[in-house]
Coordinates of C-alpha atoms in Angstrom, one line a residue:
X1 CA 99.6 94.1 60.9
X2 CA 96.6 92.0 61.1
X3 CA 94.3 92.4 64.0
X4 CA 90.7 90.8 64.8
X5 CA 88.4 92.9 66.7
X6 CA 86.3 91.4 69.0
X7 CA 83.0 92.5 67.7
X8 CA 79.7 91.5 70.2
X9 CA 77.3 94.0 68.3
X10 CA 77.6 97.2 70.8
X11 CA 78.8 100.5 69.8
X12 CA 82.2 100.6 71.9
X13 CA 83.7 97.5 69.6
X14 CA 82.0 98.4 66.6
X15 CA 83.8 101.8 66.6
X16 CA 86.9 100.6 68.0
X17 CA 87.0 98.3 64.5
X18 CA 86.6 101.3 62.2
X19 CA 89.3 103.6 63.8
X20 CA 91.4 100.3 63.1
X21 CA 90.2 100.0 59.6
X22 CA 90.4 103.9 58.8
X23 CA 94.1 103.6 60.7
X24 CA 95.0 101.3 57.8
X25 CA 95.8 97.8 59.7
X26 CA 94.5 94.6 58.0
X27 CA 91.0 94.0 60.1
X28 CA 88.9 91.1 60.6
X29 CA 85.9 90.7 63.1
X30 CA 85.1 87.6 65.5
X31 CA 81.6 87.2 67.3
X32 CA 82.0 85.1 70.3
X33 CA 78.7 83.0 71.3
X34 CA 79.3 82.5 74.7
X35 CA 76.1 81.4 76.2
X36 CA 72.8 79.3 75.3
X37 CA 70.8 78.9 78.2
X38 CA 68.4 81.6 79.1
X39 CA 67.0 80.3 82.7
X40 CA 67.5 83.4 84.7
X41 CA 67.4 86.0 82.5
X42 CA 65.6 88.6 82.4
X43 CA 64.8 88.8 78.8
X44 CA 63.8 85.3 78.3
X45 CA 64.9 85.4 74.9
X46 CA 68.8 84.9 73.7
X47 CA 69.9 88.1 72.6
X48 CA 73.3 87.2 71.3
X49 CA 71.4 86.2 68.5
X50 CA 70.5 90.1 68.1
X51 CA 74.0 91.5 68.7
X52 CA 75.6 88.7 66.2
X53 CA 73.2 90.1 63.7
X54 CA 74.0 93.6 64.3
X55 CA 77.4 92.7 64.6
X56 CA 77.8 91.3 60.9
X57 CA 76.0 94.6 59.7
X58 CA 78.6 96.5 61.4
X59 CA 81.5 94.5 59.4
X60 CA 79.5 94.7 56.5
X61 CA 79.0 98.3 56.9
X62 CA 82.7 98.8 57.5
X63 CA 84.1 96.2 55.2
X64 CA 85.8 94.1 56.9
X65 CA 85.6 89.6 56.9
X66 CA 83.1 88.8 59.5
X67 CA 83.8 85.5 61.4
X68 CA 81.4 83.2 64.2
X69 CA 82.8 81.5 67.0
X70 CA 81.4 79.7 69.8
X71 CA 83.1 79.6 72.8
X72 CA 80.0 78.6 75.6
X73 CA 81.9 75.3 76.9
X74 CA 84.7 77.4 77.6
X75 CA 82.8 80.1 79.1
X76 CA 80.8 77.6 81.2
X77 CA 84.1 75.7 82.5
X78 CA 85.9 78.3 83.4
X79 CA 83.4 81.6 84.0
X80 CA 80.2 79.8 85.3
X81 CA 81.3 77.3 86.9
X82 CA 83.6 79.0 89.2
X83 CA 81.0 81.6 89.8
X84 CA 78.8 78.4 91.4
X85 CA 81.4 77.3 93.1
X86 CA 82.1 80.7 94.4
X87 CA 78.8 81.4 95.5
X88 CA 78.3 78.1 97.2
X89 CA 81.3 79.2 99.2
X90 CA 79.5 82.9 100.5
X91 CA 81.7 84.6 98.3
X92 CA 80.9 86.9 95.6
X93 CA 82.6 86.9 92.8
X94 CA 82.9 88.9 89.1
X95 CA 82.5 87.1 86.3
X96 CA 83.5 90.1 83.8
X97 CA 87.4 89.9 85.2
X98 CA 87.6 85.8 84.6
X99 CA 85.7 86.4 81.1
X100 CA 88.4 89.0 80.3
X101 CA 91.6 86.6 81.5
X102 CA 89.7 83.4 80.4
X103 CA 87.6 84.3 77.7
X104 CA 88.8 87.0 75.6
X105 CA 92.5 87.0 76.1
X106 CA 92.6 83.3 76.6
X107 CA 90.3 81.3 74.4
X108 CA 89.4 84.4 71.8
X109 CA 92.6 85.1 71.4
X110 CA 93.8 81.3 70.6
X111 CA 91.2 81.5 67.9
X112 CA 92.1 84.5 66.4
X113 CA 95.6 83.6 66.2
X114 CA 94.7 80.2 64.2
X115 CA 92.8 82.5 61.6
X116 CA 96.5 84.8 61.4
X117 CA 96.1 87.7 64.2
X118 CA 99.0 89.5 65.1
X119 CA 97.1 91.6 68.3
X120 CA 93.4 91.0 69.2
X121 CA 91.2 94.4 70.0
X122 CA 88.1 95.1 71.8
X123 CA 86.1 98.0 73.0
X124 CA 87.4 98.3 76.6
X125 CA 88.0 102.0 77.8
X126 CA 91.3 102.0 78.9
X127 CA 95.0 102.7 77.4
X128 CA 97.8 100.6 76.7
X129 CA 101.7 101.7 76.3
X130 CA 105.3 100.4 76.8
X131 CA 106.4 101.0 80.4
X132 CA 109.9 103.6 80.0
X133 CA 112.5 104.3 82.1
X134 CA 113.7 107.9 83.8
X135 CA 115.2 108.2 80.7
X136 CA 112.6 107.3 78.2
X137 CA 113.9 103.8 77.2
X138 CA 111.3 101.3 76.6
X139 CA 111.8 99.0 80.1
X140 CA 112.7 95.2 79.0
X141 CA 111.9 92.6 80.9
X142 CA 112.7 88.8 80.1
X143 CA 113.7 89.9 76.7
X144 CA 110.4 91.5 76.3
X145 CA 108.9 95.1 76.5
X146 CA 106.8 95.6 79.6
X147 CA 103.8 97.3 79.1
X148 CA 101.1 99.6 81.6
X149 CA 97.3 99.8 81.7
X150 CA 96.1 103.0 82.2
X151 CA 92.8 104.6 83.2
X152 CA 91.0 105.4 79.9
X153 CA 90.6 108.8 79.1
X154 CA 86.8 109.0 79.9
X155 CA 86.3 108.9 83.7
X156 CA 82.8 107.8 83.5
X157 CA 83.7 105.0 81.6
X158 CA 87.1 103.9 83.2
X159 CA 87.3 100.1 82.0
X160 CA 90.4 99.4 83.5
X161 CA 89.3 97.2 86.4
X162 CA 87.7 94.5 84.2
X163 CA 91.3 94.0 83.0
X164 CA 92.8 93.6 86.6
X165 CA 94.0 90.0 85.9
X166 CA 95.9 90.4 82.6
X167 CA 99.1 89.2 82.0
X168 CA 102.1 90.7 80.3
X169 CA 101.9 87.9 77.7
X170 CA 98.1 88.9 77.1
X171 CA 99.0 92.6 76.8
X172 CA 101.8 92.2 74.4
X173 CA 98.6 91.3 72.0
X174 CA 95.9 93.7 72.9
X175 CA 94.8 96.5 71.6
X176 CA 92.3 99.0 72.8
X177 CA 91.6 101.9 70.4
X178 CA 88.9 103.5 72.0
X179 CA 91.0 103.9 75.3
X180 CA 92.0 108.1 74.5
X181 CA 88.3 108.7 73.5
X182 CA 85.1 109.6 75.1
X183 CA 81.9 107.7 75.1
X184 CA 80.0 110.5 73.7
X185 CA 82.9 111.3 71.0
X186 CA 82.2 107.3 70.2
X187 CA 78.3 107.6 69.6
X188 CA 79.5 110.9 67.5
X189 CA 81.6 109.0 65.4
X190 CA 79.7 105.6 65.1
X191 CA 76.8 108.1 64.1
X192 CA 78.7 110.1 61.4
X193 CA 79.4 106.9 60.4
X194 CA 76.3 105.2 59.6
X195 CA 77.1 102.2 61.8
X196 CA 74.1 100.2 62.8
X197 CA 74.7 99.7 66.4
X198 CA 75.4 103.5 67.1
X199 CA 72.0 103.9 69.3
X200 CA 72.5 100.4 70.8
X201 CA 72.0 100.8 74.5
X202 CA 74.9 99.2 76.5
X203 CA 74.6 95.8 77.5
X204 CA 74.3 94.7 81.3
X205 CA 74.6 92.4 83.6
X206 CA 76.7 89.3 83.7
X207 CA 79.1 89.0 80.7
X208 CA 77.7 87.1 77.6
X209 CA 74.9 86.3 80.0
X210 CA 73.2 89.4 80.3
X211 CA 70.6 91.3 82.8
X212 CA 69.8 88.0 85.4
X213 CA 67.9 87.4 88.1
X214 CA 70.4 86.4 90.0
X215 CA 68.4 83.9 92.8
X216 CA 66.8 82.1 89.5
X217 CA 70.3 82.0 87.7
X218 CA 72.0 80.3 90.8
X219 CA 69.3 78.1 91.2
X220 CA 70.5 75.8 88.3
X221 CA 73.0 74.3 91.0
X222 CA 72.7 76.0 94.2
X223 CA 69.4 74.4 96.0
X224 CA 67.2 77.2 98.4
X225 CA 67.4 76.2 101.8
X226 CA 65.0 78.7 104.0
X227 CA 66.9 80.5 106.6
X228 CA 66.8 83.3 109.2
X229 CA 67.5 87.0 108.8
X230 CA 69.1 88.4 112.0
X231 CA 68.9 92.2 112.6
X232 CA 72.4 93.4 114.3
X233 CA 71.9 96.3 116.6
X234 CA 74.4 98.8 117.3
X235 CA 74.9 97.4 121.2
X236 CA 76.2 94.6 119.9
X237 CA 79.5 96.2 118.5
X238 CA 79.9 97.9 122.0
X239 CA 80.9 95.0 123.8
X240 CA 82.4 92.8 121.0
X241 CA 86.2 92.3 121.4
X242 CA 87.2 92.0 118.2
X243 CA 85.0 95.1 117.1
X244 CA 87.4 97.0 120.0
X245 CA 90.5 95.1 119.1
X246 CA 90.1 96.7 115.7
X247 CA 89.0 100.7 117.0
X248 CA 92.0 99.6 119.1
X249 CA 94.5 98.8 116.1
X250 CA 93.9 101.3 114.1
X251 CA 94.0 104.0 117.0
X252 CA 97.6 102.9 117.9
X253 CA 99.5 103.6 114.4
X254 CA 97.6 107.0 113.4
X255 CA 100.3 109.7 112.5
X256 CA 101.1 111.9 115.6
X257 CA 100.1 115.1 113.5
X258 CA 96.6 113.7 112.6
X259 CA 94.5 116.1 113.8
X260 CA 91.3 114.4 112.6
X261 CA 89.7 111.7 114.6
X262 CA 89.7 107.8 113.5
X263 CA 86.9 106.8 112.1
X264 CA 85.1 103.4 111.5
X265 CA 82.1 103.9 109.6
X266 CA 82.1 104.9 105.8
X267 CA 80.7 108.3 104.6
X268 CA 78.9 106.7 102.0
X269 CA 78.4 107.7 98.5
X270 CA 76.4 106.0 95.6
X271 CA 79.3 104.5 93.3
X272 CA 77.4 105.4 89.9
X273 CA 76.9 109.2 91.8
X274 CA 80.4 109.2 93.3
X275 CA 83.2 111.5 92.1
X276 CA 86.0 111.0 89.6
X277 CA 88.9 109.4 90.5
X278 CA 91.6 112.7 90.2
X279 CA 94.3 111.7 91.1
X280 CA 96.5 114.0 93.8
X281 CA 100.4 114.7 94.5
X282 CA 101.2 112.1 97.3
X283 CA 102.7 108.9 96.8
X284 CA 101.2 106.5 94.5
X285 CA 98.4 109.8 93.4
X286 CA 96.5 109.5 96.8
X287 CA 94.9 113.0 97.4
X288 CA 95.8 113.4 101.4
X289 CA 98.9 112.8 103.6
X290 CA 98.2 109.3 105.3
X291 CA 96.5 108.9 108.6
X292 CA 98.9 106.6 109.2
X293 CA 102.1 106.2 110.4
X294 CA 104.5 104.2 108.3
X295 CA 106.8 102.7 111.2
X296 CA 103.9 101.8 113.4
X297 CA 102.2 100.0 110.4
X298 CA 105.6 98.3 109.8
X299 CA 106.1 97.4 113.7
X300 CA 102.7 95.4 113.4
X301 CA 103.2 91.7 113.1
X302 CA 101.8 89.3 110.7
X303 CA 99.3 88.2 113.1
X304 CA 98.1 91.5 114.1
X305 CA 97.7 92.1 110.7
X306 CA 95.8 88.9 109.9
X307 CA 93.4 89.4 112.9
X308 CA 93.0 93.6 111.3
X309 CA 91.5 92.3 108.0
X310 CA 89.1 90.0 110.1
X311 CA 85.6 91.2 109.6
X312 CA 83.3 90.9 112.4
X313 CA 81.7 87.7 112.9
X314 CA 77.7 87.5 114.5
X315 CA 77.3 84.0 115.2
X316 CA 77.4 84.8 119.1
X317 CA 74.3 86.7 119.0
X318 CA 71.8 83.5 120.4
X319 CA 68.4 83.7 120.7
X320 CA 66.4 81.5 123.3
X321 CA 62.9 81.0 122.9
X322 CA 59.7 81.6 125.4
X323 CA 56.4 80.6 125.3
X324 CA 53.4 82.8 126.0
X325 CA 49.5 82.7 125.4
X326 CA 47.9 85.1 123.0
X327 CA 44.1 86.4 122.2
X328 CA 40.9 85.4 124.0
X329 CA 41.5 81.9 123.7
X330 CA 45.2 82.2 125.0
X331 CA 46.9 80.3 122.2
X332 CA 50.2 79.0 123.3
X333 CA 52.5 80.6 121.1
X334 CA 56.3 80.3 120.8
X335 CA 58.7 83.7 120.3
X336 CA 62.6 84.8 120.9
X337 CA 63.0 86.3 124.0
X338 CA 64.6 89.8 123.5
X339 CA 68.3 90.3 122.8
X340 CA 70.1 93.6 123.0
X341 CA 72.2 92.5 120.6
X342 CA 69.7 92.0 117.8
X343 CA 66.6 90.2 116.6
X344 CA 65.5 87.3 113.9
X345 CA 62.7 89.9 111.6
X346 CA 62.5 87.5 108.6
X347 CA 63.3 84.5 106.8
X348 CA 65.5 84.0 103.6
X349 CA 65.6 81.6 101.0
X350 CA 69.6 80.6 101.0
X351 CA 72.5 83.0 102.6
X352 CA 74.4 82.2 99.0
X353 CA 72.2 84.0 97.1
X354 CA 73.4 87.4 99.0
X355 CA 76.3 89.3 99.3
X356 CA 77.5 92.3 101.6
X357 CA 76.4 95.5 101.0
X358 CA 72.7 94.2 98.9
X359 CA 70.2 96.3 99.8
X360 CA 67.2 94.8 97.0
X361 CA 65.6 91.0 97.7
X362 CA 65.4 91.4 101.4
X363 CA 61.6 92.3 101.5
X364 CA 61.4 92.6 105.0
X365 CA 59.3 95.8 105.8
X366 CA 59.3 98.2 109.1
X367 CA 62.4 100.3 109.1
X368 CA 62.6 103.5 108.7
X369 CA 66.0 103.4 106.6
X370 CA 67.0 100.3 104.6
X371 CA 68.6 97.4 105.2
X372 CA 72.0 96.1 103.7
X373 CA 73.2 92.4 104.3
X374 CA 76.2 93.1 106.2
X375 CA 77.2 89.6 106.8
X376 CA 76.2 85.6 105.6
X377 CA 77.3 82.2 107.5
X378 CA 76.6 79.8 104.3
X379 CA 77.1 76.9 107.5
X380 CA 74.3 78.1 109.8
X381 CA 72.3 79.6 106.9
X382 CA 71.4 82.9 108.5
X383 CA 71.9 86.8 106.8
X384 CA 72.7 89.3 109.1
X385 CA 71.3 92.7 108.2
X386 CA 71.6 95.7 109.3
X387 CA 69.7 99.4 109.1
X388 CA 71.1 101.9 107.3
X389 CA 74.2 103.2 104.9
X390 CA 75.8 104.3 108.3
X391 CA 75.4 100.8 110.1
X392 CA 78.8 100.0 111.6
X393 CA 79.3 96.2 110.2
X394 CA 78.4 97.7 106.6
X395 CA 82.3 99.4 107.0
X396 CA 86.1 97.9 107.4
X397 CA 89.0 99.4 107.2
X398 CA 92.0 96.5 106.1
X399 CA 91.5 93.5 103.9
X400 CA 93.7 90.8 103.0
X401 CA 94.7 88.9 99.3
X402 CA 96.0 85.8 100.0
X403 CA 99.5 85.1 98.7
X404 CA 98.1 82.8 95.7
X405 CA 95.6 84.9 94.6
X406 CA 98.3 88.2 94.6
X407 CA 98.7 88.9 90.4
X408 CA 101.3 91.9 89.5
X409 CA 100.3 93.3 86.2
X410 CA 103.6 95.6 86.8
X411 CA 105.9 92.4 87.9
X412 CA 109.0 94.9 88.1
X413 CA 107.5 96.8 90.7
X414 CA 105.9 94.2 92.7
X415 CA 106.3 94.6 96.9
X416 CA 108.5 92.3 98.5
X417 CA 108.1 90.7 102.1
X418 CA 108.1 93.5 104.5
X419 CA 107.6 96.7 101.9
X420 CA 104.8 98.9 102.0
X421 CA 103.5 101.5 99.6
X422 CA 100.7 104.4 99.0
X423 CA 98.7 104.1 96.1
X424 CA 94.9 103.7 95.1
X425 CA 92.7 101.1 95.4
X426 CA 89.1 100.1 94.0
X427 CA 87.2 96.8 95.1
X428 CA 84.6 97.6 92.4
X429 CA 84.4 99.2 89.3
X430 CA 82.5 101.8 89.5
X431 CA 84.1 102.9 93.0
X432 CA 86.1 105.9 92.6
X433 CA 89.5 105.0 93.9
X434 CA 90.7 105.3 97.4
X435 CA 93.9 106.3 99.3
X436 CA 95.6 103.3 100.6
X437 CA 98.7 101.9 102.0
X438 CA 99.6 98.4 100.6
X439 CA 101.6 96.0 102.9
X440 CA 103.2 92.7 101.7
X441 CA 103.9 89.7 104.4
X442 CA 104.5 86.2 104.2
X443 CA 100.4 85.4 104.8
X444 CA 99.3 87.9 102.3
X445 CA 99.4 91.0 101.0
X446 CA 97.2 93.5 103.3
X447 CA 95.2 96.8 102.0
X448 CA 94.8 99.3 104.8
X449 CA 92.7 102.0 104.0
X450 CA 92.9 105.8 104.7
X451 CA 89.4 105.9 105.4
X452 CA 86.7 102.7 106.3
X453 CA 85.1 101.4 103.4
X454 CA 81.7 100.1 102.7
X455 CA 80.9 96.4 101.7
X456 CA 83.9 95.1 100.7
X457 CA 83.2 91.7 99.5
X458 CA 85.0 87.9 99.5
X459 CA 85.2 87.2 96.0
X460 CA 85.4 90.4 94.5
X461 CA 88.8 91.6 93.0
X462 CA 90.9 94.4 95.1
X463 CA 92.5 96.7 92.5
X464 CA 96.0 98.8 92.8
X465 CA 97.0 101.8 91.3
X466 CA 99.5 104.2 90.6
X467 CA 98.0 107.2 89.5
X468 CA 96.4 106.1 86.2
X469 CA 98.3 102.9 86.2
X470 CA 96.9 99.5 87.3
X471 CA 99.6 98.1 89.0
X472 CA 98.1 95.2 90.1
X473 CA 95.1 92.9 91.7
X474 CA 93.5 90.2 94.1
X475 CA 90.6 88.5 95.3
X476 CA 89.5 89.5 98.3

C-alpha cells in the first residue's frame, strides 16, 4: 500500500512517517506551503521555509521520496477567507477544523492521489477503526465500511476535535499512526532515531499561519472603527427578562430527585490546567446522572428551545449624558450620568477583533479581578465586558447548531426530529469534555448542558461524543 505522509517539519508527522516506513508500507512525504504573507505574525519572518527544510532532512534521514507542494490559494479561498468573513460577522471561528476538511483531506489529499496514494497520514493524535456491530462484524454502510474517530491515547494531546468535520469518504483514506502513542513515547522514539526535528518545539497559532497577532492579521480586510467598552454590572441580570426567563427554564425540567441546586454561573477552570476527560458509566460516558429530566426536556417546544440557547443581549443598557463644571476655572465638561446597570470605562478599536471569554487586549485598568469580553454588537460597535471568571454573562447553559451547519461523522447513529441523547460535549479543544443532553428539532439541533459553561462562542465548532468516539459536530 502506498501512503504519503503529510510531513510540515514537526516531530508528531515526522515520527508518524517512520512507524509507517519501519511497518513496511511504500512511503512518500508531501510539504504543503500554505501561506506567504507574514503581516501579522509574530515572527516576521516565514518560517515554513524552516520546517520545509527540516522536513526534507527528516525524509532524507528516513529514506523516503520527498515531494513540495503549494497549496496557499487554496488555503486563502477556503481557510482565510472565511475566517474574515467570519470575523466581520462577530463570530469566532477555527481555522484548524476548515484546514483539516479543506486543506489536508481535501486539497492534500487530491494531490497525493495524482502522485499514486492509496491513504494519506499525518501526525494528529487520535485513532481510527472500522465501526462493528454487537456481534463484531465490520458495520457497512452504502456498500462501504463505516469507520469511528477516537480520542487518541494521550489525554494531553487529544487531537480529535480538529477532525470534527471529516467525512466518511475522507476517513476511508486517513491514517493516523501516532494515535495509540504518547507524546513523550514520540520524542523517545524520534530521538532514538536521530531524526532532526525531535527537539522541535510544537508549532502555534493559526494553522500554516503561525503565532499572530491577531488585531494586525485581521486588519488586512477588516478596518478599526473606535468604539466603546461597556462594563455590565451584576443588577443588570436582576431585572432582565430573558436572564429570568432562562433561571426560569432550566428550573422547570430539573429531575425531581436532584438534590443539588441549579446553577447558572460556571466553576471555572483553566482549559490547559483542567482535568482529563475520563469518561464515566452513564449514557453516552457522562460521569453523573442528569439534572435533568428527560420528559420535561421533551415537553419543551421548539420555540422554548430556541429562545433557551439565546444568550443575553445588553444593548438596553443606555447611557444619557450630563454636563458639569470642573477645577478652578469650572470647565464645562460632558460625562454619563450613572446607570445601575453598568458603565462606558474605555474605548476599543473594532468589536470584531474580540471574542467572548478574551481576557488579554482590553487594557483597561482599575479592577480588582480581570475583565473577560462577555458580549460584542459588531452593529453598534460596543464590547461588553465584564469583571471576573464568576461574572454571570461569561456562563450559558444551552446552545444551538443550526440544521445546515449539523455534520454526523457517525451518519448511522444520527438523532432524528424529536430524539434526545446523553453524551459529551467540547466547544474547544483543549476543554475537557462535558455532560450533556443533545436534542434534535426541526430549527436545530440544541446542546443542553449539565452544568453552565463559560464563553461559548458563535463560530466555534460544538463537538459530540460517545465515550472516546466523536460522533459528530457544529458551528455554534
Amino acid at each position: 500500500m502506498k501512503v504519503c505522509i503529510g510531513l510540515s517539519g514537526g516531530v508528531d508527522s515526522s515520527v508518524a512517517a517512520l512507524l509507517l516506513k519501519q511497518q513496511g508500507y511504500d512511503v512518500f512525504a508531501m510539504f504543503m506551503q500554505n501561506w506567504h504573507d507574514t503581516e501579522g505574525t509574530l515572527h516576521g519572518d516565514c518560517e515554513w521555509e524552516e520546517d520545509r527544510f527540516v522536513a526534507e532532512m527528516v525524509a532524507r534521514k528516513i529514506g523516503i521520496p520527498f515531494y513540495f507542494i503549494d497549496l496557499s490559494k487554496e488555503y486563502r479561498q477556503r481557510v482565510v477567507d472565511y475566517m474574515f468573513d467570519e470575523y466581520s460577522k462577530g463570530r469566532t471561528p477555527n481555522p484548524d477544523v476548515l484546514c483539516n476538511r479543506e486543506i489536508k483531506f481535501a486539497a492534500f489529499l487530491d494531490a497525493a492521489r495524482k502522485l499514486g496514494a492509496d491513504m494519506v497520514a499525518t501526525g494528529h493524535y487520535c485513532r481510527k477503526e472500522e465501526a462493528r456491530d454487537a456481534e463484531g462484524n465490520v458495520l457497512v454502510r452504502n456498500g462501504k465500511p463505516v469507520y469511528r474517530i477516537l480520542a487518541g491515547a494521550d489525554p494531553n494531546k487529544d487531537q480529535s476535535y480538529f477532525l470534527c468535520q471529516l467525512t466518511q469518504e475522507q476517513l476511508s483514506m486517513a491514517m493516523f499512526p501516532i494515535g495509540d502513542i504518547c507524546k513523550p513515547e514520540v520524542r523517545r522514539l524520534a530521538k532514538e532515531a536521530d531524526l532532526p526535528s525531535a527537539e522541535k518545539k510544537d508549532s502555534q497559532g493559526i494553522c500554516f499561519v503561525g503565532k499572530v497577532d491577531l488585531p494586525v492579521f485581521l486588519q488586512q480586510k477588516l478596518k478599526s472603527v473606535e468604539g466603546d467598552v461597556v462594563e455590565v454590572y451584576n443588577a443588570f441580570y436582576e431585572d432582565n427578562a430573558h436572564y429570568r426567563f432562562l433561571r426560569e427554564t432550566l428550573s422547570s425540567i430539573l429531575a425531581d430527585d436532584w438534590k443539588g441546586e441549579l446553577s447558572m454561573i460556571s466553576d471555572y477552570i483553566s482549559d490547559d490546567k483542567a482535568a482529563k476527560s475520563e469518561a464515566g458509566e452513564y449514557e453516552g460516558g457522562c460521569r453523573y446522572e442528569s439534572v435533568y429530566d428527560p420528559k420535561r426536556i421533551g415537553a419543551l417546544d421548539d420555540d422554548t428551545l430556541m429562545r433557551l440557547s439565546m444568550p443575553v443581549t445588553y444593548e438596553t443598557i443606555k447611557f444619557e449624558t450630563e454636563t458639569y463644571r470642573s477645577g478652578k476655572k469650572h470647565v464645562k465638561k460632558t460625562r454619563y450620568k450613572a446607570n445601575p446597570y453598568g458603565a462606558v470605562i474605555g474605548r476599543h478599536e473594532g468589536a470584531q477583533f474580540y471574542t467572548i471569554g478574551q481576557r488579554k487586549g482590553l487594557n483597561i485598568g482599575g479592577h480588582k479581578e480581570s475583565l473577560f469580553v462577555i458580549s460584542t454588537d459588531i452593529e453598534q460597535n460596543i464590547i461588553y465586558v465584564g469583571e471576573g471568571h464568576h461574572h454571570r454573562g461569561l456562563s450559558r447553559s444551552c446552545l444551538r447548531v443550526a440544521p445546515e451547519e449539523i455534520h454526523w461523522i457517525r451518519e448511522d447513529l444520527a438523532l432524528g426530529v424529536g430524539e434526545s441523547r446523553r453524551c459529551r460535549v467540547r466547544i474547544r479543544y483543549r476543554q475537557p469534555l462535558q455532560d450533556a443532553v443533545l436534542i434534535m428539532r426541526r430549527n436545530g439541533l440544541f446542546i443542553l448542558f449539565e452544568e453552565p459553561q463559560r464563553g461559548i462562542t458563535p463560530g466555534q465548532f460544538a463537538v459530540w461524543y460517545d465515550r472516546d468516539e466523536m460522533l459528530g459536530s457544529g458551528v455554534i
